[in-house]
């Protein structure tokens, strides 16, 4: 009755609210944790100590190099047709402006196609992208590529409508990628409200001028660590189920949702199994990734270091789309493995979270899944996730202890049962 | 062999029973 014991302990028993309370203490103490920052170093030290205090096995830090981008002071002001402050967040990896800033006329477009069709107008201007929010995966292209696409047509900077499904004048940051051979221009996100304002002004033929100041600096890569702890398997200790979330965050808000919740329900999974005196046949390994927000930097180095043992990797699990009320699990693997995972999910009937969906997702586990290892990701009611994502709104206030209890129960039952089955998942 | 899943029906039943044992 292991599954029922886990559910009872996590949702109704003495461990209820523990992952929430641990997360609150952590983010209230450390704050946000951007790659290369002192805060991230403190966070890793904190977790290294906390996991040891929790009597987990093989607590260790695995060294990696991560980007170190620093935002600096930044501001934007619409100068014409009237003065208005624009709330901005520079994008990770962006170059800064000259100290005096950049003052230029604006061209507003709603798509890359429109930019191409109006390329003659864009030279020497600031490109404002007012792309509609379709989905995160589709719309985030403007944040990732907007600067380089604007630079190709001679723009001096780009301001991109935040990739947000709801806005209260809140800018959302994120990583952006410069293309090789294309000039690097400053790039930041503006609010949905200001993007729409400038789009309306522009549609009326009104000339818009914006002053942009960004003090961003790219430092040399910094030392960082993936944080690891285990419950060592009793029968096949070399075979591993990974449960994971990422410890780094953006430099705004608290990183409580992205991905504090995922990291702390993953820790909770090991704590619950330990509390119940369970010892699965295989090793359950907690990995708290570093440098995820810059493109899975810590996890890619982890993969390169450990892929020699890929045949022993049973299942890789990552929670990185929030820890709202869970609705099931996403899974990627062969049909034979899916049948088994469907059976495992039935064990969660007592809390009515039994659905198995397709297409596990998670930057940090993607390297393993692409190489054929079965992968699973927590699916929750993430309808509000992109309200807060990468913004000052990503705070503990988003989190809910009851939801986290349920997330931890789902996460732990799946990790434990798969780790304890007599055979590894087919692959 | 289960034609849909490519796994031995006997093996599948055995694994289902094994998983059910965790209830």
CSV table of C-alpha atoms in Angstrom, one decimal:
chain,number,residue,atom,x,y,z
A,1,UNK,CA,0.0,0.0,0.0
A,2,UNK,CA,2.9,2.3,-0.7
A,3,UNK,CA,0.9,4.7,-2.9
A,4,UNK,CA,-1.8,5.2,-0.4
A,5,UNK,CA,0.8,5.8,2.3
A,6,UNK,CA,2.5,8.4,0.3
A,7,UNK,CA,-0.7,10.2,-0.6
A,8,UNK,CA,-1.9,10.1,3.1
A,9,UNK,CA,1.4,11.5,4.4
A,10,UNK,CA,1.7,14.2,1.7
A,11,UNK,CA,-1.9,15.4,1.6
A,12,UNK,CA,-3.4,14.6,4.9
A,13,UNK,CA,-0.6,13.6,7.3
A,14,UNK,CA,2.3,15.3,9.1
A,15,UNK,CA,4.1,16.2,5.9
A,16,UNK,CA,1.2,18.3,4.5
A,17,UNK,CA,2.3,21.9,3.7
A,18,UNK,CA,6.0,21.0,4.2
A,19,UNK,CA,7.1,21.7,0.7
A,20,UNK,CA,5.2,25.0,0.7
A,21,UNK,CA,6.7,26.0,4.0
A,22,UNK,CA,10.2,25.0,3.0
A,23,UNK,CA,9.9,27.0,-0.2
A,24,UNK,CA,8.6,30.1,1.6
A,25,UNK,CA,11.5,30.0,4.0
A,26,UNK,CA,13.9,29.6,1.1
A,27,UNK,CA,12.6,32.3,-1.2
A,28,UNK,CA,12.0,34.7,1.6
A,29,UNK,CA,15.6,34.2,2.8
A,30,UNK,CA,17.4,34.1,-0.5
A,31,UNK,CA,15.2,36.0,-3.0
A,32,UNK,CA,15.6,35.6,-6.7
A,33,UNK,CA,18.5,33.6,-8.1
A,34,UNK,CA,19.7,34.6,-11.6
A,35,UNK,CA,22.5,32.7,-13.2
A,36,UNK,CA,26.0,33.9,-12.0
A,37,UNK,CA,24.6,35.9,-9.1
A,38,UNK,CA,25.6,35.9,-5.5
A,39,UNK,CA,22.0,35.0,-4.7
A,40,UNK,CA,22.3,31.8,-6.7
A,41,UNK,CA,25.5,30.9,-4.9
A,42,UNK,CA,23.7,31.4,-1.6
A,43,UNK,CA,20.8,29.3,-2.8
A,44,UNK,CA,23.0,26.4,-3.7
A,45,UNK,CA,24.8,26.5,-0.4
A,46,UNK,CA,21.5,26.7,1.4
A,47,UNK,CA,20.1,23.6,-0.4
A,48,UNK,CA,23.4,21.7,0.0
A,49,UNK,CA,23.1,22.2,3.8
A,50,UNK,CA,19.3,21.6,3.9
A,51,UNK,CA,19.5,18.3,2.0
A,52,UNK,CA,22.2,17.1,4.4
A,53,UNK,CA,20.2,18.1,7.4
A,54,UNK,CA,17.3,16.2,5.8
A,55,UNK,CA,19.5,13.0,6.1
A,56,UNK,CA,19.4,12.3,2.4
A,57,UNK,CA,22.2,10.3,0.8
A,58,UNK,CA,25.0,11.3,-1.5
A,59,UNK,CA,24.3,15.0,-1.2
A,60,UNK,CA,26.7,16.6,-3.7
A,61,UNK,CA,27.4,19.5,-5.9
A,62,UNK,CA,28.4,19.0,-9.5
A,63,UNK,CA,30.4,21.9,-11.0
A,64,UNK,CA,29.3,23.6,-14.2
A,65,UNK,CA,29.9,27.0,-15.9
A,66,UNK,CA,26.9,29.3,-16.4
A,67,UNK,CA,26.4,32.7,-18.1
A,68,UNK,CA,26.6,35.8,-15.9
A,69,UNK,CA,24.5,38.6,-17.3
A,70,UNK,CA,23.8,41.6,-15.1
A,71,UNK,CA,20.8,43.8,-15.8
A,72,UNK,CA,22.1,47.1,-14.5
A,73,UNK,CA,20.0,50.2,-14.3
A,74,UNK,CA,17.4,50.5,-17.1
A,75,UNK,CA,14.6,52.7,-18.1
A,76,UNK,CA,12.5,53.8,-21.1
A,77,UNK,CA,10.5,57.0,-21.7
A,78,UNK,CA,8.2,57.8,-24.5
A,79,UNK,CA,9.2,61.4,-25.5
A,80,UNK,CA,6.7,61.9,-28.4
A,81,UNK,CA,3.8,62.4,-28.8
A,82,UNK,CA,3.8,62.9,-25.0
A,83,UNK,CA,6.0,62.0,-22.1
A,84,UNK,CA,5.2,58.6,-20.6
A,85,UNK,CA,7.3,56.2,-18.6
A,86,UNK,CA,7.5,52.8,-20.1
A,87,UNK,CA,7.9,49.8,-17.7
A,88,UNK,CA,10.6,47.6,-19.2
A,89,UNK,CA,12.7,44.6,-18.3
A,90,UNK,CA,15.8,44.1,-20.4
A,91,UNK,CA,16.2,40.6,-21.8
A,92,UNK,CA,18.9,38.2,-20.6
A,93,UNK,CA,22.0,38.4,-22.7
A,94,UNK,CA,21.1,41.8,-24.1
A,95,UNK,CA,23.8,44.4,-24.7
A,96,UNK,CA,23.4,47.7,-22.9
A,97,UNK,CA,22.9,51.1,-24.5
A,98,UNK,CA,25.6,53.7,-24.6
A,99,UNK,CA,25.7,55.7,-21.3
A,100,UNK,CA,23.6,58.5,-22.8
A,101,UNK,CA,21.0,55.9,-24.0
A,102,UNK,CA,19.4,55.6,-27.4
A,103,UNK,CA,16.7,58.1,-28.5
A,104,UNK,CA,15.0,57.1,-31.7
A,105,UNK,CA,11.7,57.1,-33.6
A,106,UNK,CA,9.6,53.9,-33.2
A,107,UNK,CA,8.2,51.6,-35.8
A,108,UNK,CA,5.5,49.3,-34.5
A,109,UNK,CA,5.0,45.9,-36.1
A,110,UNK,CA,2.8,42.9,-35.2
A,111,UNK,CA,4.8,40.2,-36.8
A,112,UNK,CA,8.2,39.3,-38.3
A,113,UNK,CA,6.4,39.2,-41.7
A,114,UNK,CA,5.3,42.8,-41.2
A,115,UNK,CA,8.8,43.8,-40.3
A,116,UNK,CA,10.1,42.3,-43.5
A,117,UNK,CA,7.5,44.0,-45.6
A,118,UNK,CA,8.4,47.4,-44.0
A,119,UNK,CA,12.2,46.9,-43.7
A,120,UNK,CA,12.9,50.2,-45.5
A,121,UNK,CA,11.1,52.1,-42.7
A,122,UNK,CA,13.0,50.4,-39.9
A,123,UNK,CA,16.5,51.6,-40.5
A,124,UNK,CA,17.7,53.7,-37.6
A,125,UNK,CA,14.5,53.2,-35.6
A,126,UNK,CA,13.5,51.3,-32.5
A,127,UNK,CA,11.4,48.3,-33.5
A,128,UNK,CA,8.4,47.7,-31.2
A,129,UNK,CA,6.9,44.3,-31.6
A,130,UNK,CA,3.2,44.1,-30.7
A,131,UNK,CA,2.7,40.5,-31.5
A,132,UNK,CA,-0.5,38.9,-30.1
A,133,UNK,CA,-0.2,36.2,-27.5
A,134,UNK,CA,-1.1,32.9,-29.2
A,135,UNK,CA,0.7,30.4,-27.1
A,136,UNK,CA,4.0,30.6,-25.1
A,137,UNK,CA,5.8,28.3,-27.6
A,138,UNK,CA,4.8,30.3,-30.6
A,139,UNK,CA,4.9,33.8,-29.2
A,140,UNK,CA,8.2,33.5,-27.3
A,141,UNK,CA,9.9,33.5,-30.7
A,142,UNK,CA,9.6,37.3,-30.7
A,143,UNK,CA,11.4,37.5,-27.4
A,144,UNK,CA,14.1,35.0,-28.6
A,145,UNK,CA,14.7,36.4,-32.0
A,146,UNK,CA,13.3,39.9,-32.0
A,147,UNK,CA,16.6,41.7,-31.6
A,148,UNK,CA,18.4,40.0,-34.4
A,149,UNK,CA,15.5,40.2,-36.8
A,150,UNK,CA,15.3,44.0,-36.0
A,151,UNK,CA,19.0,44.4,-36.4
A,152,UNK,CA,19.0,42.7,-39.8
A,153,UNK,CA,16.8,45.6,-41.1
A,154,UNK,CA,19.0,48.3,-39.5
A,155,UNK,CA,17.1,49.0,-36.3
A,156,UNK,CA,19.0,50.4,-33.3
A,157,UNK,CA,17.0,48.6,-30.6
A,158,UNK,CA,14.0,46.4,-30.1
A,159,UNK,CA,11.2,46.6,-27.6
A,160,UNK,CA,9.0,43.5,-27.4
A,161,UNK,CA,5.5,43.0,-26.0
A,162,UNK,CA,5.8,40.8,-23.0
A,163,UNK,CA,5.0,37.2,-23.5
A,164,UNK,CA,2.1,37.2,-21.0
A,165,UNK,CA,-1.4,35.8,-21.1
A,166,UNK,CA,-2.6,38.6,-18.8
A,167,UNK,CA,-1.0,41.9,-17.9
A,168,UNK,CA,-1.4,44.6,-15.2
A,169,UNK,CA,1.3,46.7,-16.9
A,170,UNK,CA,3.8,44.1,-15.8
A,171,UNK,CA,6.9,43.5,-18.0
A,172,UNK,CA,8.2,39.9,-18.3
A,173,UNK,CA,11.8,39.2,-19.0
A,174,UNK,CA,13.4,36.1,-20.5
A,175,UNK,CA,16.5,35.0,-22.5
A,176,UNK,CA,17.1,36.1,-26.0
A,177,UNK,CA,19.5,34.8,-28.6
A,178,UNK,CA,21.7,37.0,-30.9
A,179,UNK,CA,22.4,35.4,-34.2
A,180,UNK,CA,26.0,35.1,-35.4
A,181,UNK,CA,27.0,37.7,-37.8
A,182,UNK,CA,24.2,40.1,-36.9
A,183,UNK,CA,24.8,43.3,-35.0
A,184,UNK,CA,23.9,43.1,-31.3
A,185,UNK,CA,21.3,45.7,-30.4
A,186,UNK,CA,19.7,46.4,-27.0
A,187,UNK,CA,16.5,44.6,-26.4
A,188,UNK,CA,13.9,44.6,-23.7
A,189,UNK,CA,10.3,43.7,-23.0
A,190,UNK,CA,7.7,46.3,-22.6
A,191,UNK,CA,4.2,45.8,-21.2
A,192,UNK,CA,1.2,44.6,-23.2
A,193,UNK,CA,-0.5,47.9,-22.4
A,194,UNK,CA,2.4,50.0,-23.7
A,195,UNK,CA,2.8,47.9,-26.8
A,196,UNK,CA,-0.9,48.3,-27.6
A,197,UNK,CA,-0.7,52.0,-26.9
A,198,UNK,CA,2.1,52.6,-29.3
A,199,UNK,CA,0.4,50.4,-31.9
A,200,UNK,CA,-2.7,52.5,-31.7
A,201,UNK,CA,-0.7,55.8,-31.9
A,202,UNK,CA,1.2,54.4,-34.9
A,203,UNK,CA,-2.0,53.3,-36.7
A,204,UNK,CA,-3.2,56.9,-36.5
A,205,UNK,CA,0.0,58.1,-38.1
A,206,UNK,CA,1.4,59.7,-34.9
A,207,UNK,CA,5.2,59.9,-34.7
A,208,UNK,CA,6.5,58.1,-31.6
A,209,UNK,CA,10.0,58.7,-30.1
A,210,UNK,CA,11.4,56.7,-27.3
A,211,UNK,CA,14.5,57.1,-25.1
A,212,UNK,CA,16.0,53.8,-24.0
A,213,UNK,CA,18.7,53.4,-21.3
A,214,UNK,CA,20.0,50.0,-20.4
A,215,UNK,CA,23.1,49.3,-18.3
A,216,UNK,CA,23.3,45.6,-19.0
A,217,UNK,CA,26.7,43.9,-18.8
A,218,UNK,CA,27.8,40.4,-19.9
A,219,UNK,CA,30.4,39.1,-17.5
A,220,UNK,CA,32.6,36.0,-18.1
A,221,UNK,CA,30.9,32.7,-17.4
A,222,UNK,CA,30.6,31.9,-13.7
A,223,UNK,CA,31.1,28.8,-11.6
A,224,UNK,CA,27.9,27.2,-10.5
A,225,UNK,CA,26.6,23.8,-9.5
A,226,UNK,CA,23.8,21.3,-10.1
A,227,UNK,CA,22.7,20.2,-6.6
A,228,UNK,CA,22.2,16.4,-6.1
A,229,UNK,CA,20.8,14.1,-3.4
A,230,UNK,CA,19.7,10.5,-3.5
A,231,UNK,CA,17.9,7.7,-2.0
A,232,UNK,CA,20.1,4.8,-3.0
A,233,UNK,CA,18.3,1.8,-4.5
A,234,UNK,CA,18.3,-1.5,-2.6
A,235,UNK,CA,18.5,-3.9,-5.5
A,236,UNK,CA,19.7,-2.0,-8.6
A,237,UNK,CA,21.4,1.0,-7.2
A,238,UNK,CA,23.1,1.9,-10.4
A,239,UNK,CA,19.8,2.4,-12.1
A,240,UNK,CA,18.2,5.8,-11.6
A,241,UNK,CA,15.0,7.7,-11.6
A,242,UNK,CA,15.6,11.5,-11.7
A,243,UNK,CA,13.2,13.9,-10.1
A,244,UNK,CA,14.0,17.5,-10.8
A,245,UNK,CA,13.4,21.2,-11.0
A,246,UNK,CA,15.7,24.1,-11.4
A,247,UNK,CA,17.1,26.2,-8.6
A,248,UNK,CA,18.0,29.3,-10.6
A,249,UNK,CA,15.4,31.9,-11.6
A,250,UNK,CA,15.2,35.3,-13.2
A,251,UNK,CA,16.3,38.4,-11.3
A,252,UNK,CA,12.8,39.6,-10.7
A,253,UNK,CA,10.1,38.4,-8.2
A,254,UNK,CA,11.2,35.5,-6.0
A,255,UNK,CA,11.3,32.7,-8.5
A,256,UNK,CA,8.8,30.9,-6.2
A,257,UNK,CA,6.7,29.6,-9.1
A,258,UNK,CA,9.5,29.3,-11.7
A,259,UNK,CA,10.8,27.0,-10.5
A,260,UNK,CA,10.9,27.1,-6.8
A,261,UNK,CA,7.7,24.9,-6.6
A,262,UNK,CA,9.1,22.3,-9.0
A,263,UNK,CA,12.4,22.1,-7.1
A,264,UNK,CA,10.8,21.8,-3.7
A,265,UNK,CA,8.2,19.1,-4.6
A,266,UNK,CA,11.1,17.2,-6.0
A,267,UNK,CA,13.0,17.5,-2.7
A,268,UNK,CA,9.7,16.6,-1.0
A,269,UNK,CA,9.5,13.4,-3.0
A,270,UNK,CA,12.7,12.1,-1.4
A,271,UNK,CA,11.7,13.4,2.0
A,272,UNK,CA,8.4,11.5,1.9
A,273,UNK,CA,10.0,8.3,0.8
A,274,UNK,CA,12.5,8.6,3.5
A,275,UNK,CA,9.9,9.4,6.1
A,276,UNK,CA,7.9,6.3,5.2
A,277,UNK,CA,11.0,4.1,5.5
A,278,UNK,CA,10.6,3.1,1.9
A,279,UNK,CA,13.6,2.0,-0.1
A,280,UNK,CA,13.0,1.5,-3.8
A,281,UNK,CA,14.9,-1.1,-5.8
A,282,UNK,CA,16.5,1.7,-7.9
A,283,UNK,CA,18.1,4.9,-6.9
A,284,UNK,CA,15.9,8.0,-6.9
A,285,UNK,CA,18.1,11.0,-7.6
A,286,UNK,CA,17.1,14.6,-6.9
A,287,UNK,CA,18.7,17.1,-9.3
A,288,UNK,CA,18.2,20.8,-8.8
A,289,UNK,CA,19.5,22.2,-12.0
A,290,UNK,CA,21.4,25.5,-12.4
A,291,UNK,CA,21.3,27.9,-15.4
A,292,UNK,CA,18.0,26.6,-16.8
A,293,UNK,CA,16.8,30.1,-17.7
A,294,UNK,CA,19.7,30.6,-20.0
A,295,UNK,CA,18.8,27.5,-22.0
A,296,UNK,CA,19.4,24.5,-19.8
A,297,UNK,CA,23.0,25.3,-19.3
A,298,UNK,CA,23.5,23.2,-16.1
A,299,UNK,CA,21.4,20.3,-17.4
A,300,UNK,CA,23.2,20.1,-20.7
A,301,UNK,CA,26.5,19.8,-18.9
A,302,UNK,CA,25.0,17.2,-16.6
A,303,UNK,CA,23.9,15.2,-19.6
A,304,UNK,CA,27.3,15.4,-21.2
A,305,UNK,CA,29.0,14.2,-18.0
A,306,UNK,CA,26.5,11.3,-17.3
A,307,UNK,CA,25.4,10.2,-20.7
A,308,UNK,CA,27.9,7.3,-20.5
A,309,UNK,CA,25.4,5.8,-18.0
A,310,UNK,CA,22.4,6.4,-20.2
A,311,UNK,CA,21.4,2.7,-20.3
A,312,UNK,CA,20.8,2.9,-16.5
A,313,UNK,CA,18.6,6.0,-16.7
A,314,UNK,CA,15.1,4.6,-16.1
A,315,UNK,CA,13.0,7.8,-16.1
A,316,UNK,CA,13.7,11.5,-16.1
A,317,UNK,CA,11.1,13.7,-14.4
A,318,UNK,CA,11.0,17.5,-14.3
A,319,UNK,CA,8.4,19.9,-12.9
A,320,UNK,CA,8.8,23.4,-14.5
A,321,UNK,CA,5.4,24.6,-15.5
A,322,UNK,CA,4.2,25.5,-12.0
A,323,UNK,CA,2.9,23.6,-9.0
A,324,UNK,CA,-0.7,24.7,-9.3
A,325,UNK,CA,-3.4,22.0,-8.7
A,326,UNK,CA,-2.1,19.0,-10.7
A,327,UNK,CA,-4.2,17.4,-13.3
A,328,UNK,CA,-2.0,14.5,-14.3
A,329,UNK,CA,1.4,13.7,-15.9
A,330,UNK,CA,2.8,14.2,-19.3
A,331,UNK,CA,4.8,11.3,-20.6
A,332,UNK,CA,7.2,10.7,-23.5
A,333,UNK,CA,8.2,7.1,-24.2
A,334,UNK,CA,7.5,4.0,-26.1
A,335,UNK,CA,3.9,2.6,-26.1
A,336,UNK,CA,4.9,-0.2,-23.9
A,337,UNK,CA,6.2,2.2,-21.3
A,338,UNK,CA,3.1,4.3,-21.6
A,339,UNK,CA,0.9,1.3,-20.7
A,340,UNK,CA,2.9,0.9,-17.5
A,341,UNK,CA,2.8,4.6,-16.7
A,342,UNK,CA,-1.0,4.5,-17.2
A,343,UNK,CA,-1.2,1.7,-14.6
A,344,UNK,CA,1.0,3.7,-12.2
A,345,UNK,CA,-1.2,6.8,-12.6
A,346,UNK,CA,-4.2,4.6,-11.5
A,347,UNK,CA,-2.6,4.5,-8.1
A,348,UNK,CA,-3.5,8.2,-7.7
A,349,UNK,CA,-7.2,7.5,-7.8
A,350,UNK,CA,-7.6,8.5,-4.1
A,351,UNK,CA,-6.9,12.1,-5.1
A,352,UNK,CA,-8.5,11.8,-8.5
A,353,UNK,CA,-5.3,12.7,-10.5
A,354,UNK,CA,-5.0,9.7,-12.8
A,355,UNK,CA,-4.6,11.1,-16.3
A,356,UNK,CA,-1.6,10.4,-18.4
A,357,UNK,CA,-1.0,12.9,-21.3
A,358,UNK,CA,1.4,13.0,-24.2
A,359,UNK,CA,4.6,14.9,-24.7
A,360,UNK,CA,6.6,15.4,-21.5
A,361,UNK,CA,8.3,18.8,-21.5
A,362,UNK,CA,11.1,20.4,-19.7
A,363,UNK,CA,14.3,22.0,-20.9
A,364,UNK,CA,16.4,20.1,-18.4
A,365,UNK,CA,15.2,16.6,-19.2
A,366,UNK,CA,15.0,17.2,-23.0
A,367,UNK,CA,18.6,16.0,-23.6
A,368,UNK,CA,17.8,12.6,-22.1
A,369,UNK,CA,14.4,12.3,-23.8
A,370,UNK,CA,16.0,13.1,-27.2
A,371,UNK,CA,18.4,10.2,-26.6
A,372,UNK,CA,15.5,7.8,-25.9
A,373,UNK,CA,15.1,7.9,-22.1
A,374,UNK,CA,11.4,8.0,-21.0
A,375,UNK,CA,10.5,11.4,-19.6
A,376,UNK,CA,7.7,12.7,-17.4
A,377,UNK,CA,6.6,16.2,-16.5
A,378,UNK,CA,4.0,17.4,-14.0
A,379,UNK,CA,0.9,18.8,-15.7
A,380,UNK,CA,-1.0,21.2,-13.5
A,381,UNK,CA,-3.8,23.8,-13.9
A,382,UNK,CA,-1.3,26.3,-15.4
A,383,UNK,CA,-4.0,28.6,-16.8
A,384,UNK,CA,-2.4,31.5,-14.7
A,385,UNK,CA,1.2,30.5,-15.1
A,386,UNK,CA,2.0,33.0,-17.8
A,387,UNK,CA,0.4,35.8,-15.8
A,388,UNK,CA,3.4,35.7,-13.5
A,389,UNK,CA,6.2,34.0,-15.5
A,390,UNK,CA,9.5,35.9,-15.5
A,391,UNK,CA,7.9,38.9,-13.8
A,392,UNK,CA,7.9,40.7,-10.5
A,393,UNK,CA,4.7,38.8,-9.8
A,394,UNK,CA,6.5,35.4,-9.4
A,395,UNK,CA,6.3,35.4,-5.7
A,396,UNK,CA,5.2,33.1,-2.9
A,397,UNK,CA,1.8,34.6,-3.1
A,398,UNK,CA,1.2,32.6,-6.3
A,399,UNK,CA,1.8,29.3,-4.4
A,400,UNK,CA,-0.8,27.3,-2.5
A,401,UNK,CA,0.2,24.7,0.1
A,402,UNK,CA,-2.7,22.4,-0.8
A,403,UNK,CA,-1.8,22.4,-4.5
A,404,UNK,CA,1.8,21.7,-3.6
A,405,UNK,CA,0.7,18.8,-1.3
A,406,UNK,CA,-1.1,17.2,-4.3
A,407,UNK,CA,1.8,17.9,-6.6
A,408,UNK,CA,4.2,16.2,-4.2
A,409,UNK,CA,1.9,13.2,-3.9
A,410,UNK,CA,1.7,12.7,-7.6
A,411,UNK,CA,5.4,13.3,-8.1
A,412,UNK,CA,6.4,10.9,-5.3
A,413,UNK,CA,4.1,8.0,-6.2
A,414,UNK,CA,5.2,8.0,-9.8
A,415,UNK,CA,8.9,8.3,-8.9
A,416,UNK,CA,8.8,5.6,-6.2
A,417,UNK,CA,6.7,3.0,-8.1
A,418,UNK,CA,8.7,3.3,-11.3
A,419,UNK,CA,11.9,3.1,-9.3
A,420,UNK,CA,10.7,0.0,-7.4
A,421,UNK,CA,9.3,-2.0,-10.3
A,422,UNK,CA,11.2,-5.2,-11.0
A,423,UNK,CA,12.1,-4.0,-14.6
A,424,UNK,CA,13.1,-0.7,-16.0
A,425,UNK,CA,10.6,1.0,-18.3
A,426,UNK,CA,10.8,-0.3,-21.9
A,427,UNK,CA,12.7,2.0,-24.3
B,1,UNK,CA,2.0,-10.1,-28.3
B,2,UNK,CA,-0.4,-7.2,-27.9
B,3,UNK,CA,-0.5,-5.7,-31.4
B,4,UNK,CA,-1.1,-2.2,-30.2
B,5,UNK,CA,1.7,-2.1,-27.7
B,6,UNK,CA,4.2,-4.6,-29.0
B,7,UNK,CA,4.6,-6.1,-25.6
B,8,UNK,CA,3.8,-9.7,-24.5
B,9,UNK,CA,0.2,-9.8,-23.1
B,10,UNK,CA,1.4,-12.1,-20.4
B,11,UNK,CA,4.2,-9.7,-19.4
B,12,UNK,CA,1.8,-6.7,-19.5
B,13,UNK,CA,-0.6,-8.5,-17.2
B,14,UNK,CA,2.3,-9.3,-14.8
B,15,UNK,CA,3.4,-5.7,-14.7
B,16,UNK,CA,-0.1,-4.5,-14.2
B,17,UNK,CA,-0.5,-6.8,-11.3
B,18,UNK,CA,2.8,-5.7,-9.9
B,19,UNK,CA,1.8,-2.0,-10.2
B,20,UNK,CA,-1.6,-2.7,-8.6
B,21,UNK,CA,0.3,-4.1,-5.6
B,22,UNK,CA,1.3,-0.6,-4.7
B,23,UNK,CA,-2.3,0.6,-4.0
